[in-house]
PDB file of C-alpha atoms and ligand atoms in Angstrom:
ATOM      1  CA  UNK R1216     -10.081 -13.331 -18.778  1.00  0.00           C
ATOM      2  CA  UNK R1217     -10.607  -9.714 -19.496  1.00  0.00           C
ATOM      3  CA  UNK R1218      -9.512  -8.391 -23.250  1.00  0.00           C
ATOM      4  CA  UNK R1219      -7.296  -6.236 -21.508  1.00  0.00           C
ATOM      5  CA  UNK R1220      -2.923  -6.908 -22.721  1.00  0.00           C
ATOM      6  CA  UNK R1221      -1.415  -7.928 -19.917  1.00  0.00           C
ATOM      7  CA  UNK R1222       2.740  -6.819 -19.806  1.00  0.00           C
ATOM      8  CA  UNK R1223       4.674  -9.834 -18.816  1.00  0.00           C
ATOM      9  CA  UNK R1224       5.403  -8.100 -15.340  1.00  0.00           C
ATOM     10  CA  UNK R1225       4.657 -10.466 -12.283  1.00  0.00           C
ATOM     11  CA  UNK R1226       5.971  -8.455  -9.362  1.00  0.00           C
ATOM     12  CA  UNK R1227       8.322  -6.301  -7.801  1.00  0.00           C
ATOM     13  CA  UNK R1228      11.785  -6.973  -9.011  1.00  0.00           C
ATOM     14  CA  UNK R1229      14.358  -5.142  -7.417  1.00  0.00           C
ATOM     15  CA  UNK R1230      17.788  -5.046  -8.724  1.00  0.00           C
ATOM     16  CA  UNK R1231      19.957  -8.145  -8.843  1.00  0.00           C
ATOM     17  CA  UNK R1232      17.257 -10.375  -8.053  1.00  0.00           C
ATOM     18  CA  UNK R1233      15.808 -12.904 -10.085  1.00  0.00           C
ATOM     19  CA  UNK R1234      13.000 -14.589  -8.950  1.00  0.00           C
ATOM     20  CA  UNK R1235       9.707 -14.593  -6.205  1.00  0.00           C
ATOM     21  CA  UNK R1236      11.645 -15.430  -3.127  1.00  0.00           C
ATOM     22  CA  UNK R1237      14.933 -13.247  -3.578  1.00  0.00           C
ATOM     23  CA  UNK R1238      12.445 -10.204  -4.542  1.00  0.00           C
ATOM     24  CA  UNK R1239      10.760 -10.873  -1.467  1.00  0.00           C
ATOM     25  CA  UNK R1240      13.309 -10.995   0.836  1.00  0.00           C
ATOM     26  CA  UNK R1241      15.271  -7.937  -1.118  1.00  0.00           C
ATOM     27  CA  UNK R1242      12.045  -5.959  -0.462  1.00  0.00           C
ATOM     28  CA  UNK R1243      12.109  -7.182   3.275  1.00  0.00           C
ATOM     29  CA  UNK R1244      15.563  -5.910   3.618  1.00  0.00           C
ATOM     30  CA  UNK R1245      15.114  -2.595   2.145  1.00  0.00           C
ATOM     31  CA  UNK R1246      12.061  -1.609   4.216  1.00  0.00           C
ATOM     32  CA  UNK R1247      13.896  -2.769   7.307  1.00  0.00           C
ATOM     33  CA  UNK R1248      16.624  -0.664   6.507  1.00  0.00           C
ATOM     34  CA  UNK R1249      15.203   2.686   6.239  1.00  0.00           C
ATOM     35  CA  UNK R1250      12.686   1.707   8.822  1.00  0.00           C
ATOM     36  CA  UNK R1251      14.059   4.312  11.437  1.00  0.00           C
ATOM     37  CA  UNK R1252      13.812   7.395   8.747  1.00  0.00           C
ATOM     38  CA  UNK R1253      10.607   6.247   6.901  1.00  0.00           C
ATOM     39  CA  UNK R1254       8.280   8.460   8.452  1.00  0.00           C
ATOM     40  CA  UNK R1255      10.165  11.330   8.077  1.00  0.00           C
ATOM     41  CA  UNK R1256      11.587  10.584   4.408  1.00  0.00           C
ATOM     42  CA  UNK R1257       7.684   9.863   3.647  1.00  0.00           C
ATOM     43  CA  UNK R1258       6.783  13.600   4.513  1.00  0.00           C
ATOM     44  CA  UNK R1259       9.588  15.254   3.322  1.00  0.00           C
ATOM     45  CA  UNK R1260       9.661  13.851  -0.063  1.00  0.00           C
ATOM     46  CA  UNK R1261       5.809  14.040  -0.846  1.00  0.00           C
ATOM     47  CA  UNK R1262       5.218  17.668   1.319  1.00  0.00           C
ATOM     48  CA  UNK R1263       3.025  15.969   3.226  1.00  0.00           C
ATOM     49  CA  UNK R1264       0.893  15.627   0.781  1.00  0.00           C
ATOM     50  CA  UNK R1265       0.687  11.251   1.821  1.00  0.00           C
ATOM     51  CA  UNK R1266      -1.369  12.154   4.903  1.00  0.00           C
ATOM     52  CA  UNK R1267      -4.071  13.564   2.765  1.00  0.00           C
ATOM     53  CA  UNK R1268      -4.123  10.674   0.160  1.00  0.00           C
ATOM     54  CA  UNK R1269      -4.364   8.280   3.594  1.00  0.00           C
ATOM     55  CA  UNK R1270      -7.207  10.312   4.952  1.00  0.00           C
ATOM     56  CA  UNK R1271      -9.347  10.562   1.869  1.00  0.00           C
ATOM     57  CA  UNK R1272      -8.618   6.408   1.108  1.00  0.00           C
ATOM     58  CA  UNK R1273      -9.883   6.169   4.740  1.00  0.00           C
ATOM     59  CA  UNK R1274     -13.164   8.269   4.151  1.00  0.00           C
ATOM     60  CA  UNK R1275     -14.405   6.145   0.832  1.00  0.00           C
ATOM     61  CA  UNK R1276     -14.459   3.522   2.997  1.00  0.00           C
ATOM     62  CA  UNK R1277     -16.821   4.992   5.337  1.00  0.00           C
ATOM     63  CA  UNK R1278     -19.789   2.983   5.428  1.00  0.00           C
ATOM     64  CA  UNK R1279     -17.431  -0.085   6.232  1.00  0.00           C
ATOM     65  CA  UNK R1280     -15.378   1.457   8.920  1.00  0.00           C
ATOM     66  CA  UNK R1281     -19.221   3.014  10.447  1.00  0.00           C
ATOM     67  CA  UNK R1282     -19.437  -0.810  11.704  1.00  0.00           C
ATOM     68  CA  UNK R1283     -18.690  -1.292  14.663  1.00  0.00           C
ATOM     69  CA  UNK R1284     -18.473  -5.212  13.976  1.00  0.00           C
ATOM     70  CA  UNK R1285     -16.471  -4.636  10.383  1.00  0.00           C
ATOM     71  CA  UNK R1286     -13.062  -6.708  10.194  1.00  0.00           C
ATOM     72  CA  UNK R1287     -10.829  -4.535   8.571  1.00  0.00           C
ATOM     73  CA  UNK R1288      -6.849  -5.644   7.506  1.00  0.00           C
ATOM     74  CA  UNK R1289      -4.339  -3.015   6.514  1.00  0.00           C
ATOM     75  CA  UNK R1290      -1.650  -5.033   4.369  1.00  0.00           C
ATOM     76  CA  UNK R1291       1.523  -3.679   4.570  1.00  0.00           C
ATOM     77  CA  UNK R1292       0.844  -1.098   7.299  1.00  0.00           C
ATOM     78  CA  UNK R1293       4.550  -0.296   7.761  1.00  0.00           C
ATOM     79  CA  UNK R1294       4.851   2.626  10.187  1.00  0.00           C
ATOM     80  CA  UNK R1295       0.998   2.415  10.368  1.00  0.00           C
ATOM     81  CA  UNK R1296      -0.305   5.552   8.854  1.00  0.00           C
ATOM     82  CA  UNK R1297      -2.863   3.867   6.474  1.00  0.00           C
ATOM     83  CA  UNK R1298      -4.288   2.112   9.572  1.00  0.00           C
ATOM     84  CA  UNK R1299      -4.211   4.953  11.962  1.00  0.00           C
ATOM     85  CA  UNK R1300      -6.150   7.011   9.511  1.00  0.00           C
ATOM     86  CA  UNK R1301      -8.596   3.887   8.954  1.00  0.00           C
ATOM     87  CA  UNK R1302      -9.094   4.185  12.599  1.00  0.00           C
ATOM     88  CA  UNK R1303      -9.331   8.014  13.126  1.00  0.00           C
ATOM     89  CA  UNK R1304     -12.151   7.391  10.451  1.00  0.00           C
ATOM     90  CA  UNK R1305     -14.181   4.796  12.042  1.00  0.00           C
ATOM     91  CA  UNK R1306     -13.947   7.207  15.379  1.00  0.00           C
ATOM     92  CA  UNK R1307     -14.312   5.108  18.916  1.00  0.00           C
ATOM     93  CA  UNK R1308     -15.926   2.558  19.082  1.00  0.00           C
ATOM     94  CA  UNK R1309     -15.433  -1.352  19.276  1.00  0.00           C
ATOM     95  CA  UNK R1310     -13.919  -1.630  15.488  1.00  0.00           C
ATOM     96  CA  UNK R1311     -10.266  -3.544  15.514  1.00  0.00           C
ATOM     97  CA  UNK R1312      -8.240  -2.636  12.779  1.00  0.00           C
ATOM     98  CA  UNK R1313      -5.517  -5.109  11.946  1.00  0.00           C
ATOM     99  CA  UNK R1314      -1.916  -3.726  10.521  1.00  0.00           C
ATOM    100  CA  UNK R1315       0.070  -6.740   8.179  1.00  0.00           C
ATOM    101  CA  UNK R1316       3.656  -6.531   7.475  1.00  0.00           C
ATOM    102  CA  UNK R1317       6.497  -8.577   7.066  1.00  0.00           C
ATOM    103  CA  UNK R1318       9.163  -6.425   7.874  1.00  0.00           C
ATOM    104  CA  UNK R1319       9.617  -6.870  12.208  1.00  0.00           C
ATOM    105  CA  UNK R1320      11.377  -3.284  12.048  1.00  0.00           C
ATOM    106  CA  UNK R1321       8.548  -1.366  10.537  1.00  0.00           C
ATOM    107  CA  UNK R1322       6.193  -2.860  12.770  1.00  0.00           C
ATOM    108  CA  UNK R1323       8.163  -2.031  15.625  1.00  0.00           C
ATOM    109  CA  UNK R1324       7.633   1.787  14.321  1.00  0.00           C
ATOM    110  CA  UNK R1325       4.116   1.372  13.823  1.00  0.00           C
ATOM    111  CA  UNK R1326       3.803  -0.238  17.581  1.00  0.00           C
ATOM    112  CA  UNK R1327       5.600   2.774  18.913  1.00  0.00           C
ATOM    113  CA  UNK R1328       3.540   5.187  17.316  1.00  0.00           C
ATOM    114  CA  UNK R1329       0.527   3.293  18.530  1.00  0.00           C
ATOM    115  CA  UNK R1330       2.169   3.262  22.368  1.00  0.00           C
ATOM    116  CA  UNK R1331       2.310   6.924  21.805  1.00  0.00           C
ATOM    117  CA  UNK R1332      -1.236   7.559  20.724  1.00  0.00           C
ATOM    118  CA  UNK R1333      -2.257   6.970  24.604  1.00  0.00           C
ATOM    119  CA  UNK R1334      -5.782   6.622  23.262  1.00  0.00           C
ATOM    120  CA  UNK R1335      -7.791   3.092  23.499  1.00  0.00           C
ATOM    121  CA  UNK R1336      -8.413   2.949  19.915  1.00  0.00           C
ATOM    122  CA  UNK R1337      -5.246   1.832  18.333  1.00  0.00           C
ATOM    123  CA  UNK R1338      -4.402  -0.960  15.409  1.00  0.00           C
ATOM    124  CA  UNK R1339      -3.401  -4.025  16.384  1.00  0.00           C
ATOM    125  CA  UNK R1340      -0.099  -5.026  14.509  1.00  0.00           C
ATOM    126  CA  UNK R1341       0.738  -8.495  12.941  1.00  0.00           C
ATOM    127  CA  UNK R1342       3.904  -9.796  11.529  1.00  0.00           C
ATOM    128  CA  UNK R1343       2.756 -11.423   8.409  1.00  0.00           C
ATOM    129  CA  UNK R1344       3.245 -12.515   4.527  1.00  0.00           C
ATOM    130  CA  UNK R1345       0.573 -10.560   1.857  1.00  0.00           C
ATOM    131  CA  UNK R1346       0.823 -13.208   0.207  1.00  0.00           C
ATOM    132  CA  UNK R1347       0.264 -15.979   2.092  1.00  0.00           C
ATOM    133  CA  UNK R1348      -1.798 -14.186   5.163  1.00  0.00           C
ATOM    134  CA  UNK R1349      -2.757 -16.121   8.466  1.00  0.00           C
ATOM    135  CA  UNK R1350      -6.009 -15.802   8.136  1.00  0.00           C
ATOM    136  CA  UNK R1351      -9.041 -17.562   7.098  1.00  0.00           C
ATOM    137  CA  UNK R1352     -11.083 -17.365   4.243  1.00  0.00           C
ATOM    138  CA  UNK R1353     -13.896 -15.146   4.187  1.00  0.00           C
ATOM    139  CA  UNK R1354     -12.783 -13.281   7.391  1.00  0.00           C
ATOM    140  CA  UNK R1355     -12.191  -9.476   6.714  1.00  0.00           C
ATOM    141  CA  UNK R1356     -15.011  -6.657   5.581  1.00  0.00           C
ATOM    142  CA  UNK R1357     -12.278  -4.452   4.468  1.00  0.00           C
ATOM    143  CA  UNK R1358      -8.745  -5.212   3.066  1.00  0.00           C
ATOM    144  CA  UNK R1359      -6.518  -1.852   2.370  1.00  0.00           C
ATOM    145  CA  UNK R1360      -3.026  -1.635   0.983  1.00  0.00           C
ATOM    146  CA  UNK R1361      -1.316   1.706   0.737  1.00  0.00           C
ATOM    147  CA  UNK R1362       1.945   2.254  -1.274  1.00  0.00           C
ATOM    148  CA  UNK R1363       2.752  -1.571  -0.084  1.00  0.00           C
ATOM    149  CA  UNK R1364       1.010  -3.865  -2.897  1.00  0.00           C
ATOM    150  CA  UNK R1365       3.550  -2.651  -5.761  1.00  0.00           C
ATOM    151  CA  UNK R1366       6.547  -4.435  -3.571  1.00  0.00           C
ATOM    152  CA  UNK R1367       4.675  -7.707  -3.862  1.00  0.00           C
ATOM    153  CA  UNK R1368       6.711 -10.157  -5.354  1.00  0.00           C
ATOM    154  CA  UNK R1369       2.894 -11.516  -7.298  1.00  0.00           C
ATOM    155  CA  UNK R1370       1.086  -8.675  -7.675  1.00  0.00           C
ATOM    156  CA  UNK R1371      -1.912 -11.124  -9.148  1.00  0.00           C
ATOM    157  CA  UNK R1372      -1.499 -13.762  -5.848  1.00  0.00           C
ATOM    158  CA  UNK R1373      -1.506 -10.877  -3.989  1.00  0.00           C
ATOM    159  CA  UNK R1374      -4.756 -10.274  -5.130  1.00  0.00           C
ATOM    160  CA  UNK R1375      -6.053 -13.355  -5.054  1.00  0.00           C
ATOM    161  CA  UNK R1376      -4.902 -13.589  -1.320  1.00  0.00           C
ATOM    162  CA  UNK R1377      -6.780 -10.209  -0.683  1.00  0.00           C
ATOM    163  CA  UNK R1378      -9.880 -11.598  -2.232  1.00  0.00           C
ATOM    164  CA  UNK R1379      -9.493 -15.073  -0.037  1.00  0.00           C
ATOM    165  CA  UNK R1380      -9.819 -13.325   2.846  1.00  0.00           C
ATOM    166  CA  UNK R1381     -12.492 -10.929   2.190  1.00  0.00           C
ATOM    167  CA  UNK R1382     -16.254 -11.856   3.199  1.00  0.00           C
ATOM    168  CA  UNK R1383     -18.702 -11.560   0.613  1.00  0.00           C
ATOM    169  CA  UNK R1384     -19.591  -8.083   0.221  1.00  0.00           C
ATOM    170  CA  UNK R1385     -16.170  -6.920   1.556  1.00  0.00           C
ATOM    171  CA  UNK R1386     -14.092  -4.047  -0.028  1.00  0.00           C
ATOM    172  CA  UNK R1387     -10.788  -3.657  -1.596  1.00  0.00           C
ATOM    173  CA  UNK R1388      -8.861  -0.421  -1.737  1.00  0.00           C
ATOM    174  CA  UNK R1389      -5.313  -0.440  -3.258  1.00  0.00           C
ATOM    175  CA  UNK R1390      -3.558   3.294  -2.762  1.00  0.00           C
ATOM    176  CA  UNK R1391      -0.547   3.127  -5.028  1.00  0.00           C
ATOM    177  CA  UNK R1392       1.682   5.755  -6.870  1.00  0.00           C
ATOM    178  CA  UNK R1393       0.515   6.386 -10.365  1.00  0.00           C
ATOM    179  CA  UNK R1394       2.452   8.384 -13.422  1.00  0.00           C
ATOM    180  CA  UNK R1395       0.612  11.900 -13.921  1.00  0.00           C
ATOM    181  CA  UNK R1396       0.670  12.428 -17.955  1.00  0.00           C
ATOM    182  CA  UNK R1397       1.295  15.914 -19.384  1.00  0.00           C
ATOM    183  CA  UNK R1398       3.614  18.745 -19.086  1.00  0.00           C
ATOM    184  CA  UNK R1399       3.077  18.043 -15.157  1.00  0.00           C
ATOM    185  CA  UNK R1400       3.815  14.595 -15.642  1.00  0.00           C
ATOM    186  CA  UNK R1401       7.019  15.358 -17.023  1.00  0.00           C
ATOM    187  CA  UNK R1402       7.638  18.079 -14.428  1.00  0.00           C
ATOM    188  CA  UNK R1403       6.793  15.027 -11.927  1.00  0.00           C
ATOM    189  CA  UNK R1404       9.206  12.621 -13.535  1.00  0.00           C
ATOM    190  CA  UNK R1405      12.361  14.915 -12.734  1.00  0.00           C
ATOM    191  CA  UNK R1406      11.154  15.318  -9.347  1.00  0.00           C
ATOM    192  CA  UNK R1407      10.720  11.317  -8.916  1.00  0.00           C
ATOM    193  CA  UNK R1408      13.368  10.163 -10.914  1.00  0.00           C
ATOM    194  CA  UNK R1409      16.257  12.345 -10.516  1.00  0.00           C
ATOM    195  CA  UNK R1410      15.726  14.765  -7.372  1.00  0.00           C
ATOM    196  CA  UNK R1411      13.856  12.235  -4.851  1.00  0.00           C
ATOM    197  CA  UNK R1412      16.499   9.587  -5.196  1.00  0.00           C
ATOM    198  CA  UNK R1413      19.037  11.903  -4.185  1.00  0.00           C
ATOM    199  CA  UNK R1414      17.397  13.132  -1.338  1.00  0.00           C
ATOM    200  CA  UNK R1415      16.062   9.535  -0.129  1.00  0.00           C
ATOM    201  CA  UNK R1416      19.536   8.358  -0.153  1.00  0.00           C
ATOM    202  CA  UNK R1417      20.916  11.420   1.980  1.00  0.00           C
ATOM    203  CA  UNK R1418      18.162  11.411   4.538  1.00  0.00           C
ATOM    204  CA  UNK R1419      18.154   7.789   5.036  1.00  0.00           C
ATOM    205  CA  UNK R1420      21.985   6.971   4.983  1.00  0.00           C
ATOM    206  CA  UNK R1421      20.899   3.885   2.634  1.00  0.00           C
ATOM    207  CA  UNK R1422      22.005   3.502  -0.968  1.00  0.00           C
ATOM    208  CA  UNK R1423      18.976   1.664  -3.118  1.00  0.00           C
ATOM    209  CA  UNK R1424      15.365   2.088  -1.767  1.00  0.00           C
ATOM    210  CA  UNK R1425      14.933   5.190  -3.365  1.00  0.00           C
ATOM    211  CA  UNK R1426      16.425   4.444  -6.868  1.00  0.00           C
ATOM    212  CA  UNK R1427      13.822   1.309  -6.525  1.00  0.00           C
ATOM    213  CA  UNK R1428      11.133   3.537  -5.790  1.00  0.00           C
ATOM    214  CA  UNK R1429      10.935   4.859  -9.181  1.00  0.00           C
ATOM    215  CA  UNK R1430      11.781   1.888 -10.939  1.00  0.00           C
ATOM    216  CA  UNK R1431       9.050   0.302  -9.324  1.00  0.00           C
ATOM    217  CA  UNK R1432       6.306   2.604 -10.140  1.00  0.00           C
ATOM    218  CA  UNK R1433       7.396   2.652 -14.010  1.00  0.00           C
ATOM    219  CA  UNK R1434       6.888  -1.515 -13.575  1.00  0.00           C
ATOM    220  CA  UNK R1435       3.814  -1.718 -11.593  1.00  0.00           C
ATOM    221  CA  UNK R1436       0.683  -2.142 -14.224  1.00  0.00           C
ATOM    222  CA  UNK R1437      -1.182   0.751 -15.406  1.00  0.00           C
ATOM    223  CA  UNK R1438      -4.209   1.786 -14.187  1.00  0.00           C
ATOM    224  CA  UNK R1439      -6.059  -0.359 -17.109  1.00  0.00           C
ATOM    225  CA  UNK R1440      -4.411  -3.529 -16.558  1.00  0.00           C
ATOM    226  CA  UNK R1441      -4.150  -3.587 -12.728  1.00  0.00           C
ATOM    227  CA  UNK R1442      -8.176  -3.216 -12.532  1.00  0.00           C
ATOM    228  CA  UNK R1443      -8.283  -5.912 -15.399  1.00  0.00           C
ATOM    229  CA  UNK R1444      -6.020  -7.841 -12.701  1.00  0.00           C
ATOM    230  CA  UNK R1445      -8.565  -6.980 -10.482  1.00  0.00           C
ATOM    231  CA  UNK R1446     -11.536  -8.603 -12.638  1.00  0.00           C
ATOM    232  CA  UNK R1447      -9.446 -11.635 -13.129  1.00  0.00           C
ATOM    233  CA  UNK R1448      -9.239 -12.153  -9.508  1.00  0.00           C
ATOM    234  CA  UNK R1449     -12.834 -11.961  -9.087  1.00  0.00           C
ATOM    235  CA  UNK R1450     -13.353  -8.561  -7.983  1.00  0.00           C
ATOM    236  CA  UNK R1451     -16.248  -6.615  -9.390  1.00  0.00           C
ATOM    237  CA  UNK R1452     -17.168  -2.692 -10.010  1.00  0.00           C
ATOM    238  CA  UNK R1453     -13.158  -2.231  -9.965  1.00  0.00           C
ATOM    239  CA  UNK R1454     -12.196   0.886 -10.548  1.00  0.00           C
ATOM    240  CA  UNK R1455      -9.290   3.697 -10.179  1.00  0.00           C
ATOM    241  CA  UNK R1456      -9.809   6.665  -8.889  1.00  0.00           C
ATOM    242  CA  UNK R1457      -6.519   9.197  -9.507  1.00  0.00           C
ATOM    243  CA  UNK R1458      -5.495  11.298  -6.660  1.00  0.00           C
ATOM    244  CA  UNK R1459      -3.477  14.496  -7.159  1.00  0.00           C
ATOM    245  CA  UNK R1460      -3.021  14.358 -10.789  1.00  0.00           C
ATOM    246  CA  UNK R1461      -2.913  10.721 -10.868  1.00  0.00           C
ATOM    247  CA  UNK R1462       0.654  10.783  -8.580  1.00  0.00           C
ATOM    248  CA  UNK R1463      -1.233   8.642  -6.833  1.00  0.00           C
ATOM    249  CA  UNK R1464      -4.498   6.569  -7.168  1.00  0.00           C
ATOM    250  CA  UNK R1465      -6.947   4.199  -5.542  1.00  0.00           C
ATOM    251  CA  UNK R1466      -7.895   0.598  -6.887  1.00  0.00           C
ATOM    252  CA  UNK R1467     -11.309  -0.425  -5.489  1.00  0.00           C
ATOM    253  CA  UNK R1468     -13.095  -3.330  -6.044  1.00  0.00           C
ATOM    254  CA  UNK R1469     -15.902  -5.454  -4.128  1.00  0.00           C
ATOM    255  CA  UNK R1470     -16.492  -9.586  -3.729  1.00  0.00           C
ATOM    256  CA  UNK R1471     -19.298 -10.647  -4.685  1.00  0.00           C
TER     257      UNK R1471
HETATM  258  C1  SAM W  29       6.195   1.792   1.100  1.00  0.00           C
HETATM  259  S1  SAM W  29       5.859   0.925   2.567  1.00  0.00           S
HETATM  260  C2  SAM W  29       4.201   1.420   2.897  1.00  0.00           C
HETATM  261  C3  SAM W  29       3.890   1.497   4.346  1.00  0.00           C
HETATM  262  C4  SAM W  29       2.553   2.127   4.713  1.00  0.00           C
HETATM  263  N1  SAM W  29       1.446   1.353   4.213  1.00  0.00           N
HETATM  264  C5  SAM W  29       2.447   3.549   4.261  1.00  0.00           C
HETATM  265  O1  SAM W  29       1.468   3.919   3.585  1.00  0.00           O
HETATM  266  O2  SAM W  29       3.359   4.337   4.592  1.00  0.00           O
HETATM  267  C6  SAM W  29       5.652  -0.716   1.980  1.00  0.00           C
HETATM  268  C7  SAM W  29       5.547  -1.750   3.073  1.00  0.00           C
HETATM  269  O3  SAM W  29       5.145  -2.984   2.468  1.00  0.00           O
HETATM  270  C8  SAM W  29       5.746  -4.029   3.177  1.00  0.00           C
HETATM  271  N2  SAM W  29       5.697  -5.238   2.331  1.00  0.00           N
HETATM  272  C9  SAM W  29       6.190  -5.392   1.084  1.00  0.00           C
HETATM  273  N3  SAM W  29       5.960  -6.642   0.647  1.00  0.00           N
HETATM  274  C10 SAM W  29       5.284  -7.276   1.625  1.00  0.00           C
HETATM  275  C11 SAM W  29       4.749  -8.582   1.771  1.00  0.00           C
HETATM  276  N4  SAM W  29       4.892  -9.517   0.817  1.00  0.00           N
HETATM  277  N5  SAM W  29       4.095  -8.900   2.897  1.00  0.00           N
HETATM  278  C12 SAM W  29       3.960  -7.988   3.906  1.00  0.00           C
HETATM  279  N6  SAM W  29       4.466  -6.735   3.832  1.00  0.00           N
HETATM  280  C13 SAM W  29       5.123  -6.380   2.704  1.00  0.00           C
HETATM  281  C14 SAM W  29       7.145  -3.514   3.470  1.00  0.00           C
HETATM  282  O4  SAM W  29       7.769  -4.212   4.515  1.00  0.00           O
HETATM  283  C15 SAM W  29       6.846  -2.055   3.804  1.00  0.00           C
HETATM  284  O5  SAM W  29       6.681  -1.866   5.189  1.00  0.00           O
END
C-alpha cells in the first residue's frame, strides 16, 4: 500500500444512483444517448483541441505500436478516435488494434467511421465490460483508455482488469480530464462548469451528460492518488504527464 490518502471515492457515481451496477448501467445509458452528437459535441466543446491530446497519447506509445505483432486494446473507444489515432500511429502494417465499449450505440459510430475510412487498416470493435473484459490474462502489449476510465463504476478493478490483461512488459496509458490550478484554472472552471453544460445540453437535445461531466472530473482522484492507485495495482514507473495546462493528462504505467 502506498502512503498516499486515498478519498473514499470508488467510481463514477452519477446522480440518483447508489451503487456499482446502477452507476454502470446509468453511465451506459447516457453514452448511448448522446451517441449520435458525440463527435460533434466532443469538438465543439474542447475547439478541437481532443484530437491533439489523442494524437500525442498515440505517439508516447510509439515503440509499442512500431510492432507489428503488439496487441493493443483501446477501452472505452466510443466513437473510436483514441483507436484511430493509435492506428494512424502505428502506420500500415499487420498491427490489430482492438476498440472496447459497452455502449452498442457508440460502437455503432465508431464502426461507421471505420466503414468510412475505406483504408485496410481499421480497429476492430468489441462490445465489452472494462471491467470484466473477455479476454485472457496476459494477452495485450498495450491497454489505452481515453476520457472513458473516469465513468468506471471501480476505478481500482478497473485497473486491476487493465493490468490482468496486459503481458509482462505491456503499457498502460490512461488520458483523462484533469483540473488546471491558477488564475487559468479558475478561468477553466467557468468554462466547464457553467458554460459547457449549457451548450452540451443544447447540442445534444439530452438533459444530464453534461452536468455529469463536470461532476465527474471534480470526483475522479487527483493526479497523486490515481498513480498511487496505479502502484497498488501493480503497475510500476507510473506517472502523469499534464496536457494543456493539466485540462487534461496521461496516466502511464508498465507491468512488470
Ligand atoms: C467520454 S466517452 C470516451 C470515448 C472515446 N474514448 C473518446 O476519447 O472520445 C466514454 C466511453 O466510455 C464507455 N464506458 C464507460 N464505462 C464503461 C465500461 N464499464 N465498460 C466499457 N465501456 C465503458 C462509454 O460507453 C463511452 O463510450
Amino acid at each position: 500500500m502506498t502512503e498516499i490518502a486515498k478519498s473514499t471515492v470508488a467510481g463514477a457515481a452519477p446522480e440518483g444512483t447508489n451503487d456499482a451496477h446502477s452507476a454502470a448501467r446509468a453511465v451506459r445509458e447516457m453514452f448511448t444517448a448522446i451517441a449520435p452528437r458525440y463527435d460533434l459535441l466532443n469538438h465543439v466543446l474542447s475547439f478541437n483541441i481532443d484530437r491533439m491530446w489523442w494524437r500525442r497519447t498515440a505517439r508516447t506509445f510509439r515503440t509499442a505500436l512500431a510492432r507489428p505483432d503488439a496487441r493493443v486494446l483501446d477501452l472505452c473507444c466510443g466513437t473510436g478516435d483514441m483507436a484511430f489515432a493509435l492506428q494512424r500511429q502505428a502506420g500500415k502494417g499487420s498491427l490489430r488494434i482492438l476498440g472496447a465499449d459497452f455502449s452498442h450505440a457508440m460502437l455503432q459510430r465508431a464502426s461507421a467511421k471505420s466503414a468510412a475510412a475505406h483504408n485496410g487498416d481499421i480497429p476492430g470493435w468489441i462490445e465489452a465490460d472494462a471491467l470484466s473484459l473477455p479476454f485472457p490474462n496476459r494477452h495485450f502489449d498495450l491497454v489505452t483508455s481515453a476520457f472513458g476510465f473516469r465513468n468506471l463504476a471501480d476505478y481500482d478493478a478497473g485497473l486491476r482488469e487493465i493490468f490482468r490483461v496486459l503481458r509482462p512488459g505491456g503499457e498502460c496509458g490512461i488520458l483523462d480530464f484533469g483540473e488546471p490550478k491558477g488564475a487559468l484554472g479558475s478561468l477553466y472552471r467557468i468554462y466547464f462548469k457553467q458554460i459547457l453544460p449549457r451548450v452540451g445540453t443544447v447540442i445534444s437535445g439530452v438533459r444530464g451528460p453534461y452536468a455529469y461531466l463536470p461532476a465527474s472530473v471534480e470526483r475522479f482522484p487527483a493526479p497523486e492518488e490515481m498513480v498511487g492507485r496505479m502502484k497498488d495495482a501493480g503497475f510500476v514507473e507510473a506517472a502523469w504527464t499534464p496536457y494543456t495546462f493539466g485540462i487534461a493528462g496521461l496516466y502511464r504505467g508498465k507491468k512488470l
